[in-house]
Every structure is written in structure tokens, then in C-alpha cells.
Amino acid sequence: MHNIPEKINPFIEVDTSLSLVKIGKSLDKTPSLYSDTVINLDKTFHKSSNKFFTETNNNVKIECKTQNNQIDNNSIFLLIIPILLSLWILTISFSKIQGAFKSLFNNRQVSIFMRNYNVKSYFSTYLIYFTSAINIVFLLWVWFLQNNSDLFSIRYLLLHKIIFLIFLYFIYRYVLIFIFEKIFKTADATNEYVYRDYFTKAVFAIIFPFLTFITAYSPYKTITWSFILFFAVLLIISRIYNSIVVGFKEKTYGLFYFILYICTVEIVPVLFLIKILSKYIST
């Protein structure tokens, strides 16, 4: 026996208010999301069978801020410059660099190096000093950006100011050293100092460009900065200690000259430089 289909009445009335209420309640649990940095929750009303329900009752704007990296990817090209200079130095003067590493803590090697090389006559010497200055610039630049994120918006202006101050410091330092040589007639002591300073700068120019690059992008910044600080202090102490021992042992200069040198060449300009640069951290 076949079922007879019911007659379809196109004018039948169906109450759909209950289903609309259910849909409205489900919408109340799922606010609308927009693919933007702002989530906007607007008030929306629906009406069914003289009853009101809302999609949400809040009118809130939630701003999603993205944080800039302190060292962006564009800076990688700048930080590679000291590394390339370091590799160039190794290529053109490997034997002198090797001798500088040996002479850093060995007075016997210092005498051998001074007999074999006249550092003032080599192009690599000036390249070493230039690389050292550039690396100090980038080392300070990275440190400031990592300790004050507000400087990121003016990072290149900050870089220009650091370059100016560091090169001004280098010019002041070495001009003053040779002025002291003429005033106090300490040619031998100055020559000894130049070699000691050369050894320190050579080690710095070869090792620190790589440490600066690693520190800029390393997740373990505390460890890398601690190592850099320890190594830098070790180099400075080594240079000053050797200058004291050699100077007083061989009586190449007196106590007054040494105090004047320490104050005007080593301490005062460094303190002045720190004072100028520290304002970027406090702002």
C-alpha cells in the first residue's frame, strides 16, 4: 500500500521565534573577530516575537601592539663590516697578528716583535686601529639598543653620534700621547706604549667583531655581555700593568708623567664619553 503524500499548503504559518532565540544565544557566546590589529566588539540587537537579544553587550576596543625587535635584520649588514675587516687583517698580516697575540702577556715576545716589525710603517696597523674603533662603535650601539627599546626609532641617528664621539676620542687620545712625547722627551716610553697598545688593539680587532655579532642576535645576552666585559677589562688591565712595570722598571718616565698620562689619556676622556652616552639610557 503506497503512502499518499500530504497536501502541501503554501500558506501555512510556522513559528520560528524559538529557533531564532537559539541562534541568538549561540551568537552571544561567539563575538565577531576581524583580521586587524584592533578587535572591535560592537553592540548588535536582534528582535523576534517582541523579544530582544544581543550579540554582545560590550563596546570595547582591544589594541594588539606588535613589539619591534631591538636589533632588526637590516642591521646585520652593518655588523658584518667589522667581521670583514677582521678577516682582511688576518689575510694581509697573519704573522704580525700571531706575534701580537704571543706578545700580549709575554715580555720576551715583545722584544722579538719590536726588533722584527716597525708597526708604524705597515698599512695593516692603521687598519687594525680603524677596525677597533668601528667595533667599539657597534658594540656600544648594540648595548644601547638592547637596554633602551625607545632608542630603536632613532637607532641610525644614535649610530652617527656614537661614531662621531668614538673617533673624536681616538684622535684626542693619540694626539695627546705624542704631545707628551715631545714635552717630556720620552721617545722610548712612547714607542713602548705604541707597541703595547698595538697588541691590545690587534687582539680586539680580531676577536670582538665576532663577539659583537653573536651578542646582537644571541638569546643568552647576559652570558655574552659578561664574557665581553671580562675580556675587555682583561685587555685594559694587561696594557696598563705592562706600561707600569716597563716604565718604572726601566725608568723611562717618572711618577708625575705616569699620573698625568693616566688622568688625561685613560680616565678623563673615558668618563667624559660615558657621561655623554649615558643620557640615552636615562631618557
PDB file of C-alpha atoms in Angstrom:
ATOM      1  CA  MET A   1       0.000   0.000   0.000  1.00  0.00           C
ATOM      2  CA  HIS A   2       1.519   3.261  -1.073  1.00  0.00           C
ATOM      3  CA  ASN A   3       1.721   6.255   1.218  1.00  0.00           C
ATOM      4  CA  ILE A   4      -0.199   9.195  -0.087  1.00  0.00           C
ATOM      5  CA  PRO A   5       1.840  12.381   0.267  1.00  0.00           C
ATOM      6  CA  GLU A   6       0.307  15.060   2.383  1.00  0.00           C
ATOM      7  CA  LYS A   7      -1.085  18.070   0.683  1.00  0.00           C
ATOM      8  CA  ILE A   8       1.304  20.974   0.764  1.00  0.00           C
ATOM      9  CA  ASN A   9      -0.234  24.190   1.947  1.00  0.00           C
ATOM     10  CA  PRO A  10       1.917  27.138   0.804  1.00  0.00           C
ATOM     11  CA  PHE A  11       0.128  29.493   3.204  1.00  0.00           C
ATOM     12  CA  ILE A  12       0.807  27.571   6.389  1.00  0.00           C
ATOM     13  CA  GLU A  13       2.132  29.693   9.317  1.00  0.00           C
ATOM     14  CA  VAL A  14       5.195  28.415  11.199  1.00  0.00           C
ATOM     15  CA  ASP A  15       6.523  29.959  14.433  1.00  0.00           C
ATOM     16  CA  THR A  16      10.300  30.355  14.014  1.00  0.00           C
ATOM     17  CA  SER A  17      10.929  32.568  17.026  1.00  0.00           C
ATOM     18  CA  LEU A  18      12.280  29.703  19.126  1.00  0.00           C
ATOM     19  CA  SER A  19      14.943  28.823  16.575  1.00  0.00           C
ATOM     20  CA  LEU A  20      15.938  32.460  16.259  1.00  0.00           C
ATOM     21  CA  VAL A  21      16.346  32.691  20.014  1.00  0.00           C
ATOM     22  CA  LYS A  22      18.631  29.657  19.973  1.00  0.00           C
ATOM     23  CA  ILE A  23      20.709  31.156  17.182  1.00  0.00           C
ATOM     24  CA  GLY A  24      20.907  34.438  19.061  1.00  0.00           C
ATOM     25  CA  LYS A  25      22.141  32.734  22.197  1.00  0.00           C
ATOM     26  CA  SER A  26      24.857  30.969  20.238  1.00  0.00           C
ATOM     27  CA  LEU A  27      25.942  34.274  18.729  1.00  0.00           C
ATOM     28  CA  ASP A  28      26.117  35.755  22.196  1.00  0.00           C
ATOM     29  CA  LYS A  29      28.889  33.306  23.003  1.00  0.00           C
ATOM     30  CA  THR A  30      30.971  33.986  19.897  1.00  0.00           C
ATOM     31  CA  PRO A  31      31.823  37.670  19.292  1.00  0.00           C
ATOM     32  CA  SER A  32      32.886  38.736  15.817  1.00  0.00           C
ATOM     33  CA  LEU A  33      36.636  38.826  15.084  1.00  0.00           C
ATOM     34  CA  TYR A  34      38.343  40.997  12.494  1.00  0.00           C
ATOM     35  CA  SER A  35      41.689  40.363  10.821  1.00  0.00           C
ATOM     36  CA  ASP A  36      43.245  43.580  12.055  1.00  0.00           C
ATOM     37  CA  THR A  37      45.290  44.874  14.963  1.00  0.00           C
ATOM     38  CA  VAL A  38      42.026  46.018  16.635  1.00  0.00           C
ATOM     39  CA  ILE A  39      39.284  43.733  17.924  1.00  0.00           C
ATOM     40  CA  ASN A  40      36.063  45.754  17.852  1.00  0.00           C
ATOM     41  CA  LEU A  41      33.103  44.419  19.810  1.00  0.00           C
ATOM     42  CA  ASP A  42      30.047  46.421  18.687  1.00  0.00           C
ATOM     43  CA  LYS A  43      26.571  46.244  20.171  1.00  0.00           C
ATOM     44  CA  THR A  44      24.105  44.476  17.844  1.00  0.00           C
ATOM     45  CA  PHE A  45      20.380  43.972  18.547  1.00  0.00           C
ATOM     46  CA  HIS A  46      18.024  41.344  17.116  1.00  0.00           C
ATOM     47  CA  LYS A  47      14.253  41.241  17.515  1.00  0.00           C
ATOM     48  CA  SER A  48      11.917  38.262  17.376  1.00  0.00           C
ATOM     49  CA  SER A  49       8.394  37.918  18.795  1.00  0.00           C
ATOM     50  CA  ASN A  50       8.722  41.197  20.665  1.00  0.00           C
ATOM     51  CA  LYS A  51      11.808  39.899  22.496  1.00  0.00           C
ATOM     52  CA  PHE A  52      15.257  41.429  22.260  1.00  0.00           C
ATOM     53  CA  PHE A  53      18.583  39.683  22.466  1.00  0.00           C
ATOM     54  CA  THR A  54      22.048  40.950  21.741  1.00  0.00           C
ATOM     55  CA  GLU A  55      25.167  39.538  20.166  1.00  0.00           C
ATOM     56  CA  THR A  56      27.260  41.298  22.802  1.00  0.00           C
ATOM     57  CA  ASN A  57      26.699  43.935  25.434  1.00  0.00           C
ATOM     58  CA  ASN A  58      30.221  45.349  25.439  1.00  0.00           C
ATOM     59  CA  ASN A  59      31.713  48.126  23.384  1.00  0.00           C
ATOM     60  CA  VAL A  60      35.439  47.554  23.853  1.00  0.00           C
ATOM     61  CA  LYS A  61      38.470  48.134  21.659  1.00  0.00           C
ATOM     62  CA  ILE A  62      41.456  45.935  22.318  1.00  0.00           C
ATOM     63  CA  GLU A  63      44.628  47.132  20.612  1.00  0.00           C
ATOM     64  CA  CYS A  64      47.165  44.470  19.774  1.00  0.00           C
ATOM     65  CA  LYS A  65      50.587  46.089  19.673  1.00  0.00           C
ATOM     66  CA  THR A  66      53.498  44.462  17.957  1.00  0.00           C
ATOM     67  CA  GLN A  67      56.869  44.909  19.585  1.00  0.00           C
ATOM     68  CA  ASN A  68      59.802  45.834  17.385  1.00  0.00           C
ATOM     69  CA  ASN A  69      62.953  43.812  17.639  1.00  0.00           C
ATOM     70  CA  GLN A  70      65.732  45.781  19.245  1.00  0.00           C
ATOM     71  CA  ILE A  71      68.180  44.670  16.556  1.00  0.00           C
ATOM     72  CA  ASP A  72      66.424  44.400  13.205  1.00  0.00           C
ATOM     73  CA  ASN A  73      67.502  42.269  10.283  1.00  0.00           C
ATOM     74  CA  ASN A  74      68.731  45.295   8.323  1.00  0.00           C
ATOM     75  CA  SER A  75      71.417  45.868  10.945  1.00  0.00           C
ATOM     76  CA  ILE A  76      73.035  42.545  10.114  1.00  0.00           C
ATOM     77  CA  PHE A  77      74.775  44.173   7.142  1.00  0.00           C
ATOM     78  CA  LEU A  78      76.308  46.837   9.399  1.00  0.00           C
ATOM     79  CA  LEU A  79      77.523  44.300  11.957  1.00  0.00           C
ATOM     80  CA  ILE A  80      79.200  42.262   9.211  1.00  0.00           C
ATOM     81  CA  ILE A  81      81.506  45.195   8.326  1.00  0.00           C
ATOM     82  CA  PRO A  82      83.900  44.706  11.301  1.00  0.00           C
ATOM     83  CA  ILE A  83      83.952  40.950  10.626  1.00  0.00           C
ATOM     84  CA  LEU A  84      85.014  41.511   7.014  1.00  0.00           C
ATOM     85  CA  LEU A  85      87.699  43.965   8.144  1.00  0.00           C
ATOM     86  CA  SER A  86      88.923  41.431  10.700  1.00  0.00           C
ATOM     87  CA  LEU A  87      89.232  38.723   8.045  1.00  0.00           C
ATOM     88  CA  TRP A  88      91.050  41.163   5.766  1.00  0.00           C
ATOM     89  CA  ILE A  89      93.572  41.927   8.529  1.00  0.00           C
ATOM     90  CA  LEU A  90      94.218  38.222   9.036  1.00  0.00           C
ATOM     91  CA  THR A  91      94.749  37.788   5.294  1.00  0.00           C
ATOM     92  CA  ILE A  92      97.315  40.557   4.809  1.00  0.00           C
ATOM     93  CA  SER A  93      99.207  40.356   8.126  1.00  0.00           C
ATOM     94  CA  PHE A  94      98.737  36.961   9.743  1.00  0.00           C
ATOM     95  CA  SER A  95     102.322  36.756  11.045  1.00  0.00           C
ATOM     96  CA  LYS A  96     102.078  40.136  12.796  1.00  0.00           C
ATOM     97  CA  ILE A  97      98.720  39.239  14.334  1.00  0.00           C
ATOM     98  CA  GLN A  98     100.166  35.966  15.552  1.00  0.00           C
ATOM     99  CA  GLY A  99     103.080  37.852  17.093  1.00  0.00           C
ATOM    100  CA  ALA A 100     100.696  40.322  18.746  1.00  0.00           C
ATOM    101  CA  PHE A 101      98.770  37.506  20.436  1.00  0.00           C
ATOM    102  CA  LYS A 102     102.012  35.996  21.728  1.00  0.00           C
ATOM    103  CA  SER A 103     103.325  39.354  22.953  1.00  0.00           C
ATOM    104  CA  LEU A 104     100.232  40.331  24.878  1.00  0.00           C
ATOM    105  CA  PHE A 105     101.338  38.565  28.088  1.00  0.00           C
ATOM    106  CA  ASN A 106     104.967  37.763  27.283  1.00  0.00           C
ATOM    107  CA  ASN A 107     107.674  40.437  27.581  1.00  0.00           C
ATOM    108  CA  ARG A 108     110.209  38.286  25.755  1.00  0.00           C
ATOM    109  CA  GLN A 109     107.937  38.112  22.728  1.00  0.00           C
ATOM    110  CA  VAL A 110     107.528  41.887  22.918  1.00  0.00           C
ATOM    111  CA  SER A 111     111.269  42.378  22.403  1.00  0.00           C
ATOM    112  CA  ILE A 112     111.272  39.955  19.465  1.00  0.00           C
ATOM    113  CA  PHE A 113     108.289  41.670  17.874  1.00  0.00           C
ATOM    114  CA  MET A 114     109.814  45.142  18.255  1.00  0.00           C
ATOM    115  CA  ARG A 115     113.024  44.003  16.562  1.00  0.00           C
ATOM    116  CA  ASN A 116     111.218  42.385  13.637  1.00  0.00           C
ATOM    117  CA  TYR A 117     108.421  44.857  12.919  1.00  0.00           C
ATOM    118  CA  ASN A 118     108.067  48.603  12.766  1.00  0.00           C
ATOM    119  CA  VAL A 119     104.313  48.824  13.187  1.00  0.00           C
ATOM    120  CA  LYS A 120     104.128  52.463  12.093  1.00  0.00           C
ATOM    121  CA  SER A 121     105.219  51.544   8.568  1.00  0.00           C
ATOM    122  CA  TYR A 122     102.513  48.945   7.855  1.00  0.00           C
ATOM    123  CA  PHE A 123      99.090  49.617   6.371  1.00  0.00           C
ATOM    124  CA  SER A 124      97.632  46.806   8.480  1.00  0.00           C
ATOM    125  CA  THR A 125      98.429  48.784  11.652  1.00  0.00           C
ATOM    126  CA  TYR A 126      96.095  51.607  10.679  1.00  0.00           C
ATOM    127  CA  LEU A 127      93.513  49.090   9.517  1.00  0.00           C
ATOM    128  CA  ILE A 128      93.679  47.431  12.947  1.00  0.00           C
ATOM    129  CA  TYR A 129      93.071  50.740  14.720  1.00  0.00           C
ATOM    130  CA  PHE A 130      90.226  51.613  12.360  1.00  0.00           C
ATOM    131  CA  THR A 131      88.606  48.201  12.884  1.00  0.00           C
ATOM    132  CA  SER A 132      88.944  48.578  16.654  1.00  0.00           C
ATOM    133  CA  ALA A 133      87.214  51.962  16.559  1.00  0.00           C
ATOM    134  CA  ILE A 134      84.419  50.666  14.319  1.00  0.00           C
ATOM    135  CA  ASN A 135      83.862  47.671  16.552  1.00  0.00           C
ATOM    136  CA  ILE A 136      83.678  49.837  19.689  1.00  0.00           C
ATOM    137  CA  VAL A 137      81.019  51.886  17.892  1.00  0.00           C
ATOM    138  CA  PHE A 138      78.879  48.851  17.063  1.00  0.00           C
ATOM    139  CA  LEU A 139      79.432  47.325  20.496  1.00  0.00           C
ATOM    140  CA  LEU A 140      78.079  50.463  22.184  1.00  0.00           C
ATOM    141  CA  TRP A 141      75.275  50.731  19.632  1.00  0.00           C
ATOM    142  CA  VAL A 142      74.061  47.176  20.290  1.00  0.00           C
ATOM    143  CA  TRP A 143      74.303  47.678  24.037  1.00  0.00           C
ATOM    144  CA  PHE A 144      72.217  50.868  23.983  1.00  0.00           C
ATOM    145  CA  LEU A 145      69.512  49.344  21.777  1.00  0.00           C
ATOM    146  CA  GLN A 146      69.244  46.258  23.951  1.00  0.00           C
ATOM    147  CA  ASN A 147      68.956  48.305  27.149  1.00  0.00           C
ATOM    148  CA  ASN A 148      66.602  51.025  25.922  1.00  0.00           C
ATOM    149  CA  SER A 149      63.973  49.986  23.377  1.00  0.00           C
ATOM    150  CA  ASP A 150      62.846  53.621  22.953  1.00  0.00           C
ATOM    151  CA  LEU A 151      66.076  54.286  21.049  1.00  0.00           C
ATOM    152  CA  PHE A 152      65.073  51.892  18.283  1.00  0.00           C
ATOM    153  CA  SER A 153      63.166  54.601  16.410  1.00  0.00           C
ATOM    154  CA  ILE A 154      66.325  56.771  16.260  1.00  0.00           C
ATOM    155  CA  ARG A 155      68.840  53.932  16.005  1.00  0.00           C
ATOM    156  CA  TYR A 156      70.680  55.327  12.973  1.00  0.00           C
ATOM    157  CA  LEU A 157      70.910  58.825  14.432  1.00  0.00           C
ATOM    158  CA  LEU A 158      72.293  57.228  17.582  1.00  0.00           C
ATOM    159  CA  LEU A 159      74.827  55.327  15.479  1.00  0.00           C
ATOM    160  CA  HIS A 160      76.065  58.540  13.844  1.00  0.00           C
ATOM    161  CA  LYS A 161      76.535  60.217  17.221  1.00  0.00           C
ATOM    162  CA  ILE A 162      78.470  57.260  18.617  1.00  0.00           C
ATOM    163  CA  ILE A 163      80.716  57.208  15.520  1.00  0.00           C
ATOM    164  CA  PHE A 164      81.492  60.904  15.972  1.00  0.00           C
ATOM    165  CA  LEU A 165      82.291  60.556  19.687  1.00  0.00           C
ATOM    166  CA  ILE A 166      84.455  57.433  19.349  1.00  0.00           C
ATOM    167  CA  PHE A 167      86.556  58.826  16.513  1.00  0.00           C
ATOM    168  CA  LEU A 168      86.902  62.118  18.386  1.00  0.00           C
ATOM    169  CA  TYR A 169      88.137  60.138  21.390  1.00  0.00           C
ATOM    170  CA  PHE A 170      90.696  58.222  19.290  1.00  0.00           C
ATOM    171  CA  ILE A 171      92.049  61.423  17.731  1.00  0.00           C
ATOM    172  CA  TYR A 172      92.272  63.178  21.105  1.00  0.00           C
ATOM    173  CA  ARG A 173      93.974  60.200  22.747  1.00  0.00           C
ATOM    174  CA  TYR A 174      96.777  59.646  20.261  1.00  0.00           C
ATOM    175  CA  VAL A 175      97.444  63.320  19.576  1.00  0.00           C
ATOM    176  CA  LEU A 176      97.843  63.836  23.323  1.00  0.00           C
ATOM    177  CA  ILE A 177     100.226  60.880  23.622  1.00  0.00           C
ATOM    178  CA  PHE A 178     102.589  62.285  21.007  1.00  0.00           C
ATOM    179  CA  ILE A 179     102.345  65.773  22.530  1.00  0.00           C
ATOM    180  CA  PHE A 180     103.510  64.273  25.827  1.00  0.00           C
ATOM    181  CA  GLU A 181     106.366  62.620  23.969  1.00  0.00           C
ATOM    182  CA  LYS A 182     107.625  65.993  22.759  1.00  0.00           C
ATOM    183  CA  ILE A 183     107.085  67.803  26.067  1.00  0.00           C
ATOM    184  CA  PHE A 184     108.630  65.192  28.377  1.00  0.00           C
ATOM    185  CA  LYS A 185     111.119  63.835  25.803  1.00  0.00           C
ATOM    186  CA  THR A 186     110.017  60.240  26.343  1.00  0.00           C
ATOM    187  CA  ALA A 187     110.506  58.788  22.870  1.00  0.00           C
ATOM    188  CA  ASP A 188     111.405  55.320  24.147  1.00  0.00           C
ATOM    189  CA  ALA A 189     108.469  55.176  26.551  1.00  0.00           C
ATOM    190  CA  THR A 190     106.060  56.349  23.868  1.00  0.00           C
ATOM    191  CA  ASN A 191     107.403  53.807  21.402  1.00  0.00           C
ATOM    192  CA  GLU A 192     106.974  51.084  24.033  1.00  0.00           C
ATOM    193  CA  TYR A 193     103.432  52.242  24.663  1.00  0.00           C
ATOM    194  CA  VAL A 194     102.598  52.227  20.947  1.00  0.00           C
ATOM    195  CA  TYR A 195     103.628  48.583  20.682  1.00  0.00           C
ATOM    196  CA  ARG A 196     101.719  47.602  23.829  1.00  0.00           C
ATOM    197  CA  ASP A 197      98.682  49.417  22.531  1.00  0.00           C
ATOM    198  CA  TYR A 198      99.092  47.746  19.139  1.00  0.00           C
ATOM    199  CA  PHE A 199      98.966  44.283  20.734  1.00  0.00           C
ATOM    200  CA  THR A 200      95.753  45.126  22.574  1.00  0.00           C
ATOM    201  CA  LYS A 201      94.107  46.635  19.513  1.00  0.00           C
ATOM    202  CA  ALA A 202      95.136  43.689  17.314  1.00  0.00           C
ATOM    203  CA  VAL A 203      93.538  41.158  19.663  1.00  0.00           C
ATOM    204  CA  PHE A 204      90.462  43.366  19.990  1.00  0.00           C
ATOM    205  CA  ALA A 205      90.097  43.850  16.220  1.00  0.00           C
ATOM    206  CA  ILE A 206      90.286  40.108  15.538  1.00  0.00           C
ATOM    207  CA  ILE A 207      88.082  38.686  18.306  1.00  0.00           C
ATOM    208  CA  PHE A 208      85.495  41.302  19.232  1.00  0.00           C
ATOM    209  CA  PRO A 209      83.723  41.709  15.847  1.00  0.00           C
ATOM    210  CA  PHE A 210      82.522  38.120  16.129  1.00  0.00           C
ATOM    211  CA  LEU A 211      81.526  38.573  19.781  1.00  0.00           C
ATOM    212  CA  THR A 212      79.544  41.708  18.907  1.00  0.00           C
ATOM    213  CA  PHE A 213      77.644  39.912  16.165  1.00  0.00           C
ATOM    214  CA  ILE A 214      76.859  36.948  18.430  1.00  0.00           C
ATOM    215  CA  THR A 215      75.692  39.241  21.233  1.00  0.00           C
ATOM    216  CA  ALA A 216      73.357  41.175  18.940  1.00  0.00           C
ATOM    217  CA  TYR A 217      71.337  38.082  17.999  1.00  0.00           C
ATOM    218  CA  SER A 218      72.022  35.670  20.853  1.00  0.00           C
ATOM    219  CA  PRO A 219      69.165  34.697  23.209  1.00  0.00           C
ATOM    220  CA  TYR A 220      71.738  34.445  26.019  1.00  0.00           C
ATOM    221  CA  LYS A 221      72.673  38.122  26.159  1.00  0.00           C
ATOM    222  CA  THR A 222      73.641  38.120  29.832  1.00  0.00           C
ATOM    223  CA  ILE A 223      76.261  35.434  29.258  1.00  0.00           C
ATOM    224  CA  THR A 224      77.717  37.026  26.122  1.00  0.00           C
ATOM    225  CA  TRP A 225      77.866  40.513  27.647  1.00  0.00           C
ATOM    226  CA  SER A 226      79.541  39.141  30.763  1.00  0.00           C
ATOM    227  CA  PHE A 227      82.175  37.453  28.617  1.00  0.00           C
ATOM    228  CA  ILE A 228      82.761  40.624  26.569  1.00  0.00           C
ATOM    229  CA  LEU A 229      83.115  42.748  29.706  1.00  0.00           C
ATOM    230  CA  PHE A 230      85.518  40.275  31.302  1.00  0.00           C
ATOM    231  CA  PHE A 231      87.693  40.052  28.195  1.00  0.00           C
ATOM    232  CA  ALA A 232      87.735  43.841  27.649  1.00  0.00           C
ATOM    233  CA  VAL A 233      88.733  44.522  31.266  1.00  0.00           C
ATOM    234  CA  LEU A 234      91.447  41.864  30.987  1.00  0.00           C
ATOM    235  CA  LEU A 235      92.934  43.593  27.933  1.00  0.00           C
ATOM    236  CA  ILE A 236      92.859  47.028  29.573  1.00  0.00           C
ATOM    237  CA  ILE A 237      94.432  45.785  32.801  1.00  0.00           C
ATOM    238  CA  SER A 238      97.112  43.949  30.831  1.00  0.00           C
ATOM    239  CA  ARG A 239      98.055  47.063  28.878  1.00  0.00           C
ATOM    240  CA  ILE A 240      98.151  49.371  31.907  1.00  0.00           C
ATOM    241  CA  TYR A 241     100.011  46.832  34.051  1.00  0.00           C
ATOM    242  CA  ASN A 242     102.672  46.262  31.405  1.00  0.00           C
ATOM    243  CA  SER A 243     103.071  50.015  30.971  1.00  0.00           C
ATOM    244  CA  ILE A 244     103.592  50.455  34.715  1.00  0.00           C
ATOM    245  CA  VAL A 245     106.067  47.575  35.032  1.00  0.00           C
ATOM    246  CA  VAL A 246     108.131  48.510  31.990  1.00  0.00           C
ATOM    247  CA  GLY A 247     108.053  52.240  32.701  1.00  0.00           C
ATOM    248  CA  PHE A 248     109.192  52.118  36.316  1.00  0.00           C
ATOM    249  CA  LYS A 249     111.497  49.133  35.925  1.00  0.00           C
ATOM    250  CA  GLU A 250     113.456  50.711  33.096  1.00  0.00           C
ATOM    251  CA  LYS A 251     112.963  54.248  34.476  1.00  0.00           C
ATOM    252  CA  THR A 252     111.819  55.535  31.131  1.00  0.00           C
ATOM    253  CA  TYR A 253     109.452  58.013  32.781  1.00  0.00           C
ATOM    254  CA  GLY A 254     108.710  59.370  36.239  1.00  0.00           C
ATOM    255  CA  LEU A 255     105.730  59.196  38.535  1.00  0.00           C
ATOM    256  CA  PHE A 256     104.441  62.630  37.516  1.00  0.00           C
ATOM    257  CA  TYR A 257     104.403  61.647  33.846  1.00  0.00           C
ATOM    258  CA  PHE A 258     102.580  58.421  34.622  1.00  0.00           C
ATOM    259  CA  ILE A 259      99.880  60.137  36.732  1.00  0.00           C
ATOM    260  CA  LEU A 260      99.420  62.810  34.080  1.00  0.00           C
ATOM    261  CA  TYR A 261      99.154  60.154  31.389  1.00  0.00           C
ATOM    262  CA  ILE A 262      96.603  58.057  33.319  1.00  0.00           C
ATOM    263  CA  CYS A 263      94.402  61.050  34.112  1.00  0.00           C
ATOM    264  CA  THR A 264      94.418  62.845  30.764  1.00  0.00           C
ATOM    265  CA  VAL A 265      94.617  59.881  28.372  1.00  0.00           C
ATOM    266  CA  GLU A 266      92.956  56.930  30.077  1.00  0.00           C
ATOM    267  CA  ILE A 267      90.499  58.198  32.701  1.00  0.00           C
ATOM    268  CA  VAL A 268      89.186  61.673  31.854  1.00  0.00           C
ATOM    269  CA  PRO A 269      88.164  61.075  28.206  1.00  0.00           C
ATOM    270  CA  VAL A 270      86.535  57.751  29.075  1.00  0.00           C
ATOM    271  CA  LEU A 271      84.493  59.328  31.882  1.00  0.00           C
ATOM    272  CA  PHE A 272      83.517  62.189  29.587  1.00  0.00           C
ATOM    273  CA  LEU A 273      82.444  59.731  26.897  1.00  0.00           C
ATOM    274  CA  ILE A 274      80.402  57.678  29.372  1.00  0.00           C
ATOM    275  CA  LYS A 275      78.658  60.818  30.647  1.00  0.00           C
ATOM    276  CA  ILE A 276      77.624  61.857  27.134  1.00  0.00           C
ATOM    277  CA  LEU A 277      76.399  58.418  26.088  1.00  0.00           C
ATOM    278  CA  SER A 278      74.623  57.634  29.365  1.00  0.00           C
ATOM    279  CA  LYS A 279      71.923  60.229  28.696  1.00  0.00           C
ATOM    280  CA  TYR A 280      70.497  57.890  26.043  1.00  0.00           C
ATOM    281  CA  ILE A 281      69.851  55.274  28.709  1.00  0.00           C
ATOM    282  CA  SER A 282      68.187  57.681  31.136  1.00  0.00           C
ATOM    283  CA  THR A 283      65.838  59.153  28.514  1.00  0.00           C
TER     284      THR A 283
END
